[in-house]
CSV table of C-alpha atoms in Angstrom, one decimal:
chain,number,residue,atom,x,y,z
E,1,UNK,CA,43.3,46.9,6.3
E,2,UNK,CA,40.8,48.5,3.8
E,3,UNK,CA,40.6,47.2,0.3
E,4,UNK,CA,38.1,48.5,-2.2
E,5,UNK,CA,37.3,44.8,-3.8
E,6,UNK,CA,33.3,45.7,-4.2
E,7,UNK,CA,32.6,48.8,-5.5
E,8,UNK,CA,29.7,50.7,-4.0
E,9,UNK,CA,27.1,53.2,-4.3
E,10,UNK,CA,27.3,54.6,-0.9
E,11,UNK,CA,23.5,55.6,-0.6
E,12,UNK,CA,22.2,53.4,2.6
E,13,UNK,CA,21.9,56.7,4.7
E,14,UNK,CA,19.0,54.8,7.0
E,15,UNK,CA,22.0,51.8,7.3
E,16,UNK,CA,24.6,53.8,8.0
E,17,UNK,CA,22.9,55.8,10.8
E,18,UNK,CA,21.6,52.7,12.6
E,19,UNK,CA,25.3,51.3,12.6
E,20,UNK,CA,27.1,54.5,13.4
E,21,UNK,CA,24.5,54.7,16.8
E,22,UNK,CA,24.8,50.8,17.5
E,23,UNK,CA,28.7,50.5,16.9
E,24,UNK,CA,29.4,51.0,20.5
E,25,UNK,CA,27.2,48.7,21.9
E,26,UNK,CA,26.5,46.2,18.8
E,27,UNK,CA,29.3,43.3,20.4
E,28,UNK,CA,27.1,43.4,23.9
E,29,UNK,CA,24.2,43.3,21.7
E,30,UNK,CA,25.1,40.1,19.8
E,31,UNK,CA,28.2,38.0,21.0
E,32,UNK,CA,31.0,37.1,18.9
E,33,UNK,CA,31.5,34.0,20.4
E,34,UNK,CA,29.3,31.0,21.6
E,35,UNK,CA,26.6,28.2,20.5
E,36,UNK,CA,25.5,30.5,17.8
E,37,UNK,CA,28.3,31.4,16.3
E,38,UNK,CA,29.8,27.9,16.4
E,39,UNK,CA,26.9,26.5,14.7
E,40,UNK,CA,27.2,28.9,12.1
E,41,UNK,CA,31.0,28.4,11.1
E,42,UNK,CA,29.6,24.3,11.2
E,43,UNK,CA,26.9,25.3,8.5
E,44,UNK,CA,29.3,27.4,6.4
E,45,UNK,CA,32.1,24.8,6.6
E,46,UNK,CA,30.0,21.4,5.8
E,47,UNK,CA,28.4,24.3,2.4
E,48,UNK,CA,31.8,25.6,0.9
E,49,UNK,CA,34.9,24.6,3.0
E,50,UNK,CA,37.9,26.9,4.1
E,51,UNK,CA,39.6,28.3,2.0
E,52,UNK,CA,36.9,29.7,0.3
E,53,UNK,CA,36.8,33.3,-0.5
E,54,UNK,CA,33.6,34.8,1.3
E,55,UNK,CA,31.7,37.8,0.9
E,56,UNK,CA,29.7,39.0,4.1
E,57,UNK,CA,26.9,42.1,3.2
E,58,UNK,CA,25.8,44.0,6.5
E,59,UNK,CA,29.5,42.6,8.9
E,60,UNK,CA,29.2,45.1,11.3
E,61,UNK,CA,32.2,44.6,14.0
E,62,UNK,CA,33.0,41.3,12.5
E,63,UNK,CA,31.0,38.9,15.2
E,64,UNK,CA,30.7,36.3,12.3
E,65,UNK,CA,33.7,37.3,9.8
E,66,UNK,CA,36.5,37.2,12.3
E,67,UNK,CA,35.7,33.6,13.1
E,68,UNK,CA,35.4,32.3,9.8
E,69,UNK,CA,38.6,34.3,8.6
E,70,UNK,CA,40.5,32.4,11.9
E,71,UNK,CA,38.9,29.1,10.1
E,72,UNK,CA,40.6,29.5,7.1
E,73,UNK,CA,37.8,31.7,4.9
E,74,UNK,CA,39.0,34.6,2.5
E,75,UNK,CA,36.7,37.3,4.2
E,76,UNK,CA,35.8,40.7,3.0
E,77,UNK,CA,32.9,42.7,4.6
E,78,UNK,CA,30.6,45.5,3.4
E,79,UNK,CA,29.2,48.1,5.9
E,80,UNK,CA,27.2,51.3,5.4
E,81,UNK,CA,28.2,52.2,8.6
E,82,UNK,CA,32.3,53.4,9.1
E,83,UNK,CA,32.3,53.2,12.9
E,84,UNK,CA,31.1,49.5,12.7
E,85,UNK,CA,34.2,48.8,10.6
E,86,UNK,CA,36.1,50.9,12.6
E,87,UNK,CA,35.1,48.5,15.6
E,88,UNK,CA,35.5,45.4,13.2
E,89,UNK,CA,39.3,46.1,13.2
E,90,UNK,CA,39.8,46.9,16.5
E,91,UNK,CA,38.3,43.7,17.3
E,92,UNK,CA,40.5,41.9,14.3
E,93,UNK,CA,43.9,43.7,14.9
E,94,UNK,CA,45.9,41.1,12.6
E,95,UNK,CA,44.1,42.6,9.5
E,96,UNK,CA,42.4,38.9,8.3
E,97,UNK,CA,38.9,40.2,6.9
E,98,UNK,CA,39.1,43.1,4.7
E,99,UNK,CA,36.2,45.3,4.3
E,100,UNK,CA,34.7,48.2,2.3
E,101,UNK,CA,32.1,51.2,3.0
E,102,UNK,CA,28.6,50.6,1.1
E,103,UNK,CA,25.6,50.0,0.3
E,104,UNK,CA,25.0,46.6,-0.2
E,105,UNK,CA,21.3,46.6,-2.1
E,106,UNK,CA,23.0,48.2,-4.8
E,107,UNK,CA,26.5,45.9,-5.1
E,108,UNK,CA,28.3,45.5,-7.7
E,109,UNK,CA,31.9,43.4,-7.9
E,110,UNK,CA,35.3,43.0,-9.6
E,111,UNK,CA,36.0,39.8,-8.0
E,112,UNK,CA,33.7,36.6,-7.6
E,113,UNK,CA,33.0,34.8,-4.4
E,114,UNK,CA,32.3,31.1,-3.2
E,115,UNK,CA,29.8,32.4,-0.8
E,116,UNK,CA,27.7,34.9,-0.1
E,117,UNK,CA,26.5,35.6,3.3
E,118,UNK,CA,23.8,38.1,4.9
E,119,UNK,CA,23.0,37.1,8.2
E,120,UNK,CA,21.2,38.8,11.7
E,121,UNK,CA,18.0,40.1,9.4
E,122,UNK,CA,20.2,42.5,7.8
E,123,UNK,CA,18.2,41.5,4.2
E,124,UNK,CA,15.1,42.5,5.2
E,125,UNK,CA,16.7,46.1,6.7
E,126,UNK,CA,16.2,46.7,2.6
E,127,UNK,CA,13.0,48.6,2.7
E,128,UNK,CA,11.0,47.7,-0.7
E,129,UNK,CA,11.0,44.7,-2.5
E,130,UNK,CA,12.3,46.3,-5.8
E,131,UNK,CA,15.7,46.9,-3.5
E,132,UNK,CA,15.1,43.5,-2.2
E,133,UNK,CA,15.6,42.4,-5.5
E,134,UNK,CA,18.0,44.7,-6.9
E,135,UNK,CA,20.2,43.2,-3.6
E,136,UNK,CA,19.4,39.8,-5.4
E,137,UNK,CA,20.7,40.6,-8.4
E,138,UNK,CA,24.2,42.2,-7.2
E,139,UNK,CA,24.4,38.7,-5.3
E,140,UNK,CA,23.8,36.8,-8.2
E,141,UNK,CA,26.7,38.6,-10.6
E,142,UNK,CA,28.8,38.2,-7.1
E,143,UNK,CA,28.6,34.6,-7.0
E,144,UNK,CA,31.4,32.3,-8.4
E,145,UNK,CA,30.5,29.2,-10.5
E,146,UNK,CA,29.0,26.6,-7.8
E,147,UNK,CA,28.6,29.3,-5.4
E,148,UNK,CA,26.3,29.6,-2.7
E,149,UNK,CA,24.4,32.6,-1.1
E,150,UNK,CA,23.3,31.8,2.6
E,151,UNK,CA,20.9,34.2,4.3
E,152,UNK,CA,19.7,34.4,7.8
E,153,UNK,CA,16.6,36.1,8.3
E,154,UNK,CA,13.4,36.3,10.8
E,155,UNK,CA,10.7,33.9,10.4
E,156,UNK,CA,7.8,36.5,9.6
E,157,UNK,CA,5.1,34.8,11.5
E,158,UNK,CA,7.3,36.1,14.3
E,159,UNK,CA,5.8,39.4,13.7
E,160,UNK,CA,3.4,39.3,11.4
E,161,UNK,CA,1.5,37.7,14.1
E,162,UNK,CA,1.8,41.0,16.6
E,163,UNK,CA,-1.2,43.1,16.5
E,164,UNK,CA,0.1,45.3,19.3
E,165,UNK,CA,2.6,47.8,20.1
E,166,UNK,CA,5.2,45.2,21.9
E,167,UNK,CA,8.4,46.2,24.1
E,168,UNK,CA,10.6,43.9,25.4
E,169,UNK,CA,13.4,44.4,27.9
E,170,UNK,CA,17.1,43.6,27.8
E,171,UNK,CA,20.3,43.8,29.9
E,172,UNK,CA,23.5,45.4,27.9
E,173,UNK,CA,25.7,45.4,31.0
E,174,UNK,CA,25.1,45.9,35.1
E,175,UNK,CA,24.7,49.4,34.4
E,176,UNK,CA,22.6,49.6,30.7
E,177,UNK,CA,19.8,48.6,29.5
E,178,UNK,CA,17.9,48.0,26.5
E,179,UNK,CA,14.1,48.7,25.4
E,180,UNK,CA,12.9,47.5,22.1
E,181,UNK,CA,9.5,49.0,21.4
E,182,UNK,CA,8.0,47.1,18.3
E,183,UNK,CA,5.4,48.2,15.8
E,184,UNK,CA,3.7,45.4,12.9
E,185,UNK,CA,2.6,47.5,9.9
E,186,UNK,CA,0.8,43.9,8.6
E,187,UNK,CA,0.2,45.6,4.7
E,188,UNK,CA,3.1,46.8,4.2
E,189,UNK,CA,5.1,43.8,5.6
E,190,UNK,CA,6.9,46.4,8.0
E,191,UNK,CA,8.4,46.6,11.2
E,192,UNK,CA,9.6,49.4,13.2
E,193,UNK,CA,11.6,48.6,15.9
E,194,UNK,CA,12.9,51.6,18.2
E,195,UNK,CA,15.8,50.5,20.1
E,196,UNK,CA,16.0,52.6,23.5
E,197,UNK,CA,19.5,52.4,25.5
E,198,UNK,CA,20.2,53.4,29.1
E,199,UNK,CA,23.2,53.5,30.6
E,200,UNK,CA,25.4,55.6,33.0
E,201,UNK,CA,22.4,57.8,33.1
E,202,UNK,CA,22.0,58.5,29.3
E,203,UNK,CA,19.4,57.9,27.2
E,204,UNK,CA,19.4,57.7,23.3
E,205,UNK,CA,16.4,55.9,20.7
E,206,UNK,CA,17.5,54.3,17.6
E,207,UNK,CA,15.1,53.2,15.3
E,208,UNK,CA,15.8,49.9,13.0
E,209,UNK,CA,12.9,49.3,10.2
E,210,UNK,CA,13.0,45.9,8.2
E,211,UNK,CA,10.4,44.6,5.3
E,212,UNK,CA,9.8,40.8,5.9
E,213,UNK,CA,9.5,38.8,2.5
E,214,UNK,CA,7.7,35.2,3.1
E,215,UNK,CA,9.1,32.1,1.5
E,216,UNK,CA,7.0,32.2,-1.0
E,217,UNK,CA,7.6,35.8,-2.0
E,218,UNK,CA,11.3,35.1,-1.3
E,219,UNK,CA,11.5,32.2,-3.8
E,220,UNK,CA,10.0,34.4,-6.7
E,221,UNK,CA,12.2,37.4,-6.2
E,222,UNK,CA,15.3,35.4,-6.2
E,223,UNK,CA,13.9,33.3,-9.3
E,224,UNK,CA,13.5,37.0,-10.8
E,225,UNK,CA,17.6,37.1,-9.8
E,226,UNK,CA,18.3,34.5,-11.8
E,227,UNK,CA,18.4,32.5,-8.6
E,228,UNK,CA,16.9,29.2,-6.8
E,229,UNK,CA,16.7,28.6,-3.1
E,230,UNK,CA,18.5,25.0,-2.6
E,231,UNK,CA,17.2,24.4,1.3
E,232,UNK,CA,15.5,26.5,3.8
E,233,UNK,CA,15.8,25.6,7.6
E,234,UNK,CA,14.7,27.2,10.7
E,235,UNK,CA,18.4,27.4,12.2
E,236,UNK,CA,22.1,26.7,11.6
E,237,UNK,CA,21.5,22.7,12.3
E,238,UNK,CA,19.6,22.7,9.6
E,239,UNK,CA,16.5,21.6,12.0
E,240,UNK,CA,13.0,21.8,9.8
E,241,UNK,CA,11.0,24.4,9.2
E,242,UNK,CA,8.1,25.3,11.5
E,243,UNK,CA,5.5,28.0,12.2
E,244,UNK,CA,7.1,28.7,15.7
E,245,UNK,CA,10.7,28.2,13.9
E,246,UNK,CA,12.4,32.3,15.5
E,247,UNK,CA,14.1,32.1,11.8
E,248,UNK,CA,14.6,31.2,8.5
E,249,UNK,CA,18.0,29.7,7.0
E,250,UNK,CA,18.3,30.3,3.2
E,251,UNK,CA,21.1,28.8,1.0
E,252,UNK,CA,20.6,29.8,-2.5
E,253,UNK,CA,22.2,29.1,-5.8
E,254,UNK,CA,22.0,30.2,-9.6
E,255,UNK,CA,19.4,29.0,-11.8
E,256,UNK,CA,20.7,26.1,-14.1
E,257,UNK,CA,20.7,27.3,-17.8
């Protein structure tokens, strides 16, 4: 089922062409099922407990919104991509998470939610900071009273520290493969990622960019949102902070008049 709960300004053209070329292989890509996933739903539960109505930006085919709509949450997704919704209700044929095509750095809502989520990197897929920002702001006028907006993002050092052209190698199935070919634009706080799948004897490149924000930088544009972050981890157990921490956890909540 489709509902039309946020409305959107359908303009995340660079979005919607990385989802529409990943939608077929985005569930070998990232599992909907296992450690991560669980320790996700624990986060989520122990912040705002089912039944709470949930807004996920960026849900793809539903890896994270199908489980927390089975534990009880009031899920609707935004995509800029229709074939990863498309997926997303193939793989959630009883219709629990609703969903809606858009862009979400430029959302804007009718109805307000307990949480917020934006996980897998997907904020920093928002090129600029001013968009960065803008995606803030829709988040802010999205949230309920005592809401919570949770992000999961890369921890920058991760590549900010890469001074090379880096590829690394993955395994899709016995037959595909996958070659990510990385580029570090340090200045800009870019990186350009070019995704390269084989299988059954075809070849295709997809390219993924993201801008990385640093804590610091991250604190000020969501104060500029009208927004404080509450805790900041380095994963779902809520495990501190480090240099070598793969990620950043980010639970934020309005600013206190």
């Amino acid at each position: 089922m489709t509902t039309e709960a946020p409305r959107q300004r359908a303009t995340a053209e660079d979005s919607s062409a990385y989802g529409e070329s990943l939608a077929d292989v985005y569930d070998s890509l990232y599992p909907a099922s296992g450690p991560a996933v669980d320790s996700m739903v624990a986060f989520l539960r122990e912040l705002r407990p089912a039944p709470a109505s949930l807004l996920e930006l960026g849900v793809g085919t539903g890896r994270l919104a199908i489980p927390l709509a089975r534990h009880g949450y009031r899920v609707h997704g935004v995509d800029a991509s229709p074939a990863m919704l498309a997926k997303l209700h193939e793989n959630d044929p009883t219709g629990e998470v609703t969903t809606s095509v858009g862009d979400f750095g430029a959302l804007a809502v009718d109805e307000r939610y307990d949480l917020v989520l934006t996980a897998l990197n997907t904020f920093f897929m928002l090129p600029t900071q001013e968009q960065q920002i803008n995606c803030l702001r829709g988040i802010h006028d999205a949230l309920a009273d005592g809401g919570a907006a949770v992000f999961e993002t890369y921890n920058p050092q991760v590549y900010h520290r890469l001074t090379e052209a880096t590829t690394r190698v993955g395994h899709l199935a016995p037959d595909a493969l996958l070659l990510d070919t990385i580029q570090v634009n340090q200045s800009l706080q870019s990186v350009l990622v070019v995704h390269t799948i084989m299988d059954s004897g075809r070849l295709r490149k997809v390219p993924e960019v993201s801008r990385y924000a640093w804590p610091a930088e991250f604190d000020v544009m969501a104060r500029l949102a009208g927004l404080r972050v509450t805790g900041r981890w380095a994963d779902w157990d809520r495990s501190p902070v480090t240099d070598q921490a793969e990620k950043h956890i980010y639970v934020v909540e309005r600013q206190s008049v």
